[in-house]
Structures are given as C-alpha cells and as structure tokens.
Coordinates of C-alpha atoms in Angstrom, one line a residue:
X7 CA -22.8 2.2 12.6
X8 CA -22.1 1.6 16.0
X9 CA -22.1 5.2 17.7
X10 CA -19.4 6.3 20.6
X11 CA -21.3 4.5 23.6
X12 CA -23.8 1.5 23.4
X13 CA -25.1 -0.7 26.4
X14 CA -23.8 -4.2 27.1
X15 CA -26.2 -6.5 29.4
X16 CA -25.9 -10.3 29.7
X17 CA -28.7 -12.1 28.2
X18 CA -29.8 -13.7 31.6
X19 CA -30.2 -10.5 32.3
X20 CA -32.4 -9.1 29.8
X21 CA -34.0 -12.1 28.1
X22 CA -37.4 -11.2 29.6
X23 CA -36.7 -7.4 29.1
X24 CA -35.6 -6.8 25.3
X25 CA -38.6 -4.3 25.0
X26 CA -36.7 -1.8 27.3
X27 CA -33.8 -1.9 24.8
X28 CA -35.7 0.8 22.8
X29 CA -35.4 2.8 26.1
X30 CA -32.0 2.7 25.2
X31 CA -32.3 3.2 21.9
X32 CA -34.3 6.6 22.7
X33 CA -31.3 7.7 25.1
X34 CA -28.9 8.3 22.3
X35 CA -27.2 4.6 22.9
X36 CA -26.1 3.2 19.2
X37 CA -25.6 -0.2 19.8
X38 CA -27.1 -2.8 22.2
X39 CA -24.1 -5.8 22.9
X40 CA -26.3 -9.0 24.2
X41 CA -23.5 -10.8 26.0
X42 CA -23.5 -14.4 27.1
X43 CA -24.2 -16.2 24.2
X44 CA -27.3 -15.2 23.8
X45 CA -29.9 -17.2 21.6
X46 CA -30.4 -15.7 18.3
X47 CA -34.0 -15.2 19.0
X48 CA -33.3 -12.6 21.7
X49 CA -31.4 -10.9 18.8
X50 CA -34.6 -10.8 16.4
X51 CA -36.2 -9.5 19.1
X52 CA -34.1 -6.8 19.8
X53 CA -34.2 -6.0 16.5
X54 CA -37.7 -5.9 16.3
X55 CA -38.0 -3.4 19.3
X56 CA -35.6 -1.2 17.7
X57 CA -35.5 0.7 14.4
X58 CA -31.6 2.3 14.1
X59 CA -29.7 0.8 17.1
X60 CA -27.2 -1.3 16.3
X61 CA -27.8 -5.0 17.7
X62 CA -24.5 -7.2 18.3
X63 CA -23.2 -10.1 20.1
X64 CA -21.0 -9.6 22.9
X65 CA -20.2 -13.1 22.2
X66 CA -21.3 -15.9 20.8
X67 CA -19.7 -18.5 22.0
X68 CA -17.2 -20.7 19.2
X69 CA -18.0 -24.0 21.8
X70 CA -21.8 -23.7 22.2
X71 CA -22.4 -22.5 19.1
X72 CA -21.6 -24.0 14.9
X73 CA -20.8 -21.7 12.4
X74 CA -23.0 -23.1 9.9
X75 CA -26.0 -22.7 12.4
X76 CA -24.8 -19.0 13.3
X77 CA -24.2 -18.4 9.7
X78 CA -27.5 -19.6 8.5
X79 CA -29.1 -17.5 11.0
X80 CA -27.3 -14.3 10.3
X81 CA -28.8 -14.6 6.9
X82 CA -32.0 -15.0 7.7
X83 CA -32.3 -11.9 9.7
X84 CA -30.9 -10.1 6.8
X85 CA -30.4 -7.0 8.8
X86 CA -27.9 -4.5 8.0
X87 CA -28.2 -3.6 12.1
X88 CA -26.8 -7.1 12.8
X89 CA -23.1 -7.0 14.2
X90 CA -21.9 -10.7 15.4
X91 CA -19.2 -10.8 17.6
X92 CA -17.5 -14.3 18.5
X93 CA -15.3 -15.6 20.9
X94 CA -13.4 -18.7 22.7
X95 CA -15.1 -18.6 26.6
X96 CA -13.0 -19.8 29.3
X97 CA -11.0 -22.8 29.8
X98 CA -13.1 -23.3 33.5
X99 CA -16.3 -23.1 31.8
X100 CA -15.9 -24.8 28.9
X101 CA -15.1 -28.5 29.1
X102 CA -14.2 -28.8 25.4
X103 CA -11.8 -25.7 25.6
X104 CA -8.3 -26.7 24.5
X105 CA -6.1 -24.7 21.9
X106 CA -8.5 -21.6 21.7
X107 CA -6.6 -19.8 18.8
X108 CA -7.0 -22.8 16.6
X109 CA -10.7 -23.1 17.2
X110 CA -11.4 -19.3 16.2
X111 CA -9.4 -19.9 13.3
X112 CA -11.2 -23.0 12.1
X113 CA -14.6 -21.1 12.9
X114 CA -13.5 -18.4 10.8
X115 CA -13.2 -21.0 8.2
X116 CA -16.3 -22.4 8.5
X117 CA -18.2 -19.1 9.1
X118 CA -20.2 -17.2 6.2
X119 CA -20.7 -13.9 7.3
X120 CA -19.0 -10.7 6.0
X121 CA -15.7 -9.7 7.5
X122 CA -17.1 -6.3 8.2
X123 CA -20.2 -7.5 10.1
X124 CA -18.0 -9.3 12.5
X125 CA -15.7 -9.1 15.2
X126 CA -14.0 -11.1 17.7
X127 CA -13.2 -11.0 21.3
X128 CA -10.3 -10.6 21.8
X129 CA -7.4 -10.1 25.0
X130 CA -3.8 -10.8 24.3
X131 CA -1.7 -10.1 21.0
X132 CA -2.7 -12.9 19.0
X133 CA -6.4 -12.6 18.8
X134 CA -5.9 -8.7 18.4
X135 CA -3.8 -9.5 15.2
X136 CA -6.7 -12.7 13.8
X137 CA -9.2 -9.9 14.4
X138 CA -7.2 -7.3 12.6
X139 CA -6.7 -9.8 9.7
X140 CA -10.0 -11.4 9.1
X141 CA -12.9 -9.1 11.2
X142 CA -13.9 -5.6 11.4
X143 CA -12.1 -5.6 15.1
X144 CA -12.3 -6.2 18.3
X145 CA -14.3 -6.5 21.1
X146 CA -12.6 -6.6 24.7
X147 CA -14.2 -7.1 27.4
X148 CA -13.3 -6.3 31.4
X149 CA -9.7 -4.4 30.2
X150 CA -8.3 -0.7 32.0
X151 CA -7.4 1.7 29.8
X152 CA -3.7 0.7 28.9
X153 CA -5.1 -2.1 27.3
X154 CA -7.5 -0.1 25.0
X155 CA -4.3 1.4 24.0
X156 CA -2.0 -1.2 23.2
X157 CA -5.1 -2.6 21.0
X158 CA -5.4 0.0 19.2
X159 CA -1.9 -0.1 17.8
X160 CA -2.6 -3.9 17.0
X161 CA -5.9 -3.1 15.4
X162 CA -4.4 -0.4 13.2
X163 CA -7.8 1.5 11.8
X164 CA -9.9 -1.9 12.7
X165 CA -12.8 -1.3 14.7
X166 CA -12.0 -0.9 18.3
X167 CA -15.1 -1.6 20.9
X168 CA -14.3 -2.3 24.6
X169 CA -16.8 -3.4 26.7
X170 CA -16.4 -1.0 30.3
X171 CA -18.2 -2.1 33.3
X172 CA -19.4 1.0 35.7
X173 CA -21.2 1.3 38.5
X174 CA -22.7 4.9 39.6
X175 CA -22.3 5.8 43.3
X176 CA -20.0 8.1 45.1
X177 CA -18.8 5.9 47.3
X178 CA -15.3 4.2 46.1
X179 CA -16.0 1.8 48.6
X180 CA -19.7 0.8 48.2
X181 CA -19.1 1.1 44.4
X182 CA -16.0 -1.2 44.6
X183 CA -18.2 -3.7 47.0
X184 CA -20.4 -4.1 44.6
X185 CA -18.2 -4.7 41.4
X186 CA -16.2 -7.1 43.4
X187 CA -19.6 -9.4 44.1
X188 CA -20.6 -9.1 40.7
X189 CA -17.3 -10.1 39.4
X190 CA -16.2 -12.4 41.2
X191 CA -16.4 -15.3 38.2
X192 CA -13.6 -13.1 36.3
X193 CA -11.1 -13.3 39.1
X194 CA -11.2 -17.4 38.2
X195 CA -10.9 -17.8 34.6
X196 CA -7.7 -17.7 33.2
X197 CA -7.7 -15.6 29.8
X198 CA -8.6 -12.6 32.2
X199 CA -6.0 -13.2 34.9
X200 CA -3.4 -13.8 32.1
X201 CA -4.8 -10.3 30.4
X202 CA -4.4 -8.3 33.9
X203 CA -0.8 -9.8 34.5
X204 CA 0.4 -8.3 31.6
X205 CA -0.4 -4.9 32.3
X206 CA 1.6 -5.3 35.7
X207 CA -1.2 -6.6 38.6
X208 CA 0.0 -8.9 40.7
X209 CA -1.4 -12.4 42.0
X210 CA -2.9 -10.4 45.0
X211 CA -4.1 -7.8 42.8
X212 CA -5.8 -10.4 40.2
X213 CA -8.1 -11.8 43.5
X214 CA -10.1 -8.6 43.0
X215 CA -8.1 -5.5 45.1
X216 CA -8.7 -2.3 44.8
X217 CA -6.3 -1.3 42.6
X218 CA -7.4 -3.7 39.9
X219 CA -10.9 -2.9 40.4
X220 CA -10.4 0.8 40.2
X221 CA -8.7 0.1 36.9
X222 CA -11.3 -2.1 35.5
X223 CA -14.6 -0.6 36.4
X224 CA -15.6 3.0 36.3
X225 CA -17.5 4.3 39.6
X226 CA -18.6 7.8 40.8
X227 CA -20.8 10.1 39.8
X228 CA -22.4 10.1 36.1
X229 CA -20.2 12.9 35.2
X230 CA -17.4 11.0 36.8
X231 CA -18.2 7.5 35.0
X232 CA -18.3 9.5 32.1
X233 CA -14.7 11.1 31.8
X234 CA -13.7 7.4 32.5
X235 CA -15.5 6.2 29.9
X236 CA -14.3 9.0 27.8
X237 CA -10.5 8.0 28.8
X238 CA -10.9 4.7 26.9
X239 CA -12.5 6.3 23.6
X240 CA -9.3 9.0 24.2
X241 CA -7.0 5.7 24.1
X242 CA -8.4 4.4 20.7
X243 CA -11.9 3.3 21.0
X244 CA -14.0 3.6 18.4
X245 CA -17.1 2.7 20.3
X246 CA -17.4 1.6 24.2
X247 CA -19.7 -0.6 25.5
X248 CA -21.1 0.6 28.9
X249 CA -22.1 -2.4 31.4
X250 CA -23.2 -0.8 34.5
X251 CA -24.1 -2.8 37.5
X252 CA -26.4 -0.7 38.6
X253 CA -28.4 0.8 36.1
X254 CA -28.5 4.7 35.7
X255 CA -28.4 4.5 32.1
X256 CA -30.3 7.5 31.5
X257 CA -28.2 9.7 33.9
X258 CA -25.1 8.3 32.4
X259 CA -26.4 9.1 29.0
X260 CA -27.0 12.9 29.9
X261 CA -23.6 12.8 31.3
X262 CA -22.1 11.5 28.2
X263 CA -23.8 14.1 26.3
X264 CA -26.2 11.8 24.1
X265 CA -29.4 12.5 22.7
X266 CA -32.8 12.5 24.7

C-alpha cells in the first residue's frame, strides 16, 4: 500500500503545489505524508492529482482537530488510498497540551476509522505499544536509526514508517548548516529532546551538534542519502518517508532504484 520510500512535505509547504505530487507519484514514490496538520482539503486534492499513490497524514493533529469531524471526513473521501496518521504536537506549541497519552487514547475512542487505515505518531515506548494495540503502526518522525530499531521490536509485525529528513550536498558542513536552520524548532519541543536523550545525546548534543545532526538527517550524495535511507528500512522499516530540505527528489529516486 505504502511502497518502500514516499515523500513527506509540510503542508505550508506544498499547499499551493499538490499538482507536483503526481511528479512524485511518476518517480516511483508510493506514498505522499502531508505533514503539519494539513486541512483535509489539501488531502482530496492530492488525491485527485494522483491515481495509485498512497495519500496520508503525517499528522493530524489530536488538539486542532475532533475525531468526529476527522472521522466524518475520512468517510466522505471514501478512498482506499487514504492513510490517516494522528498525533499529540508539542507541549510548546500547544497551549491545551497536558497528559498527551490520555488524549490519544480518548481520540481513539472517539475516532471511526479502521484500525488498519491508521497510524499514530509515535516516540517513546508507550505510544509505540497504543499504536501496536489499536493502529496499523507507527509513524516517527525526526529519529536515527537506533530508534527505527527499537520500534520495530515494539511494533512486532505493525507497520513501521519513519519519517527521514535528508538533504543532498557533498558538503557535511554546508549540508549540516542547512538542516540545523531548518530544524531549529525541534531542538525546543520537548517529546523530541526526551526521544534523543534516550538514545544517549547529551544536553549539548540535543542544541543541534553535529553528532545529533549526522544521526538524524541523511546528507551526501543521492547514492549516499540513499544507503542511509536504506539503513533505516535494514533496521525494520516497512516504508520511510523521505523529507529532503532541499529537493532532488528525482535524483534521490534514481538512486533508490525506483521507477521512472
């Protein structure tokens, strides 16, 4: 359904682009994550542009967004292309964020869509067993390798997709430069920063070093950005989700070995 590699792009992004999504589409990506909390209209029209791809939510978000409203929606698309992924946000950007576990539980509850057209993001140990239990998987997103790993041993055969950010140039430090502007939000919210600690980077390393960026985002050359991405489906991904922060999807995709 979903394919080995698929395209993640915000929805601020790509709101005024969805057309190029069949580019995509034509490149040998399966699935097309609109992340953000995208409006459900920029998933129709995705749809619309596309005729096999795989359109998903990379998330919605459980504060901005009811389940009855989502659910009534997902239903009136009626499309078997239609994977909705859901999620807490962050405690910074959220001011109703409190007791995030809870919240996804009660959505759940409330939610009518089918357990295998939905997944969840999801970080730590917890959410990785609620997805496991009550979705088709997970959806991670910003996590090195290690933690495609570890997820996959929660998820047991559960649908593993981990969003991997890239960004194609040879040089580590221009490519690093680059991926530290552009994520600079992530190195304040605290489900991330929590996530990284874990896998053993420090308080400097969680400001953004090298050495966390070099685990989180795959740089080089296409063929390089490919083995990397390769590593994660290696670990236990099912599908990954390829953001890159500076395009070069179609050089990626010959590097990955999809169809033209």
């Amino acid at each position: 359904m979903l394919g080995t590699f698929g395209v993640w792009g915000s929805h601020y992004e790509w709101a005024g682009k969805i057309g190029e999504v069949a580019e995509l589409e034509a490149l040998g990506y399966g699935t097309f994550w609109l992340g953000a909390s995208p409006d459900i209209a920029l998933v129709e029209q995705a749809l619309n542009a596309t005729t096999s791809m795989t359109i998903a939510t990379g998330i919605t978000n459980v504060w901005q967004t009811e389940p009855e409203a989502i659910s009534a929606e997902f239903h009136r698309l009626a499309s078997d292309r239609f994977l909705l992924g859901v999620g807490a946000g962050h405690r910074q950007l959220d001011q109703a964020y409190e007791k995030p576990y809870d919240k996804l539980v009660s959505y759940l509850d409330r939610l009518d869509v089918p357990a295998d057209r939905l997944v969840l993001a999801a970080l730590g140990p917890k959410v990785l067993k609620l997805a496991a239990d009550r979705t088709a998987g997970a959806h991670p997103y910003l996590v090195p390798v290690e933690h495609t790993a570890e997820a996959r041993k929660a998820l047991g055969d559960k649908l593993l997709a981990p969003e991997v950010t890239v960004v194609v140039e040879e040089d580590p430090v221009a490519a690093r430069a680059i991926a530290r502007e552009q994520l600079a939000v992530y190195f304040t919210l605290t489900n991330y920063v929590n996530n990284w600690r874990r896998y053993g980077f420090t308080e400097e390393d969680v400001q953004g070093s090298d050495r966390l960026l070099d685990a989180l985002v795959a740089h080089g050359s296409p063929d390089q950005v490919a083995a990397k991405l390769q590593a994660h489906v290696d670990a236990g991904a099912d599908h990954v989700a390829v953001q890159s922060l500076n395009g070069h999807y179609a050089e990626l995709a010959g590097a990955l070995g999809l169809r033209r």
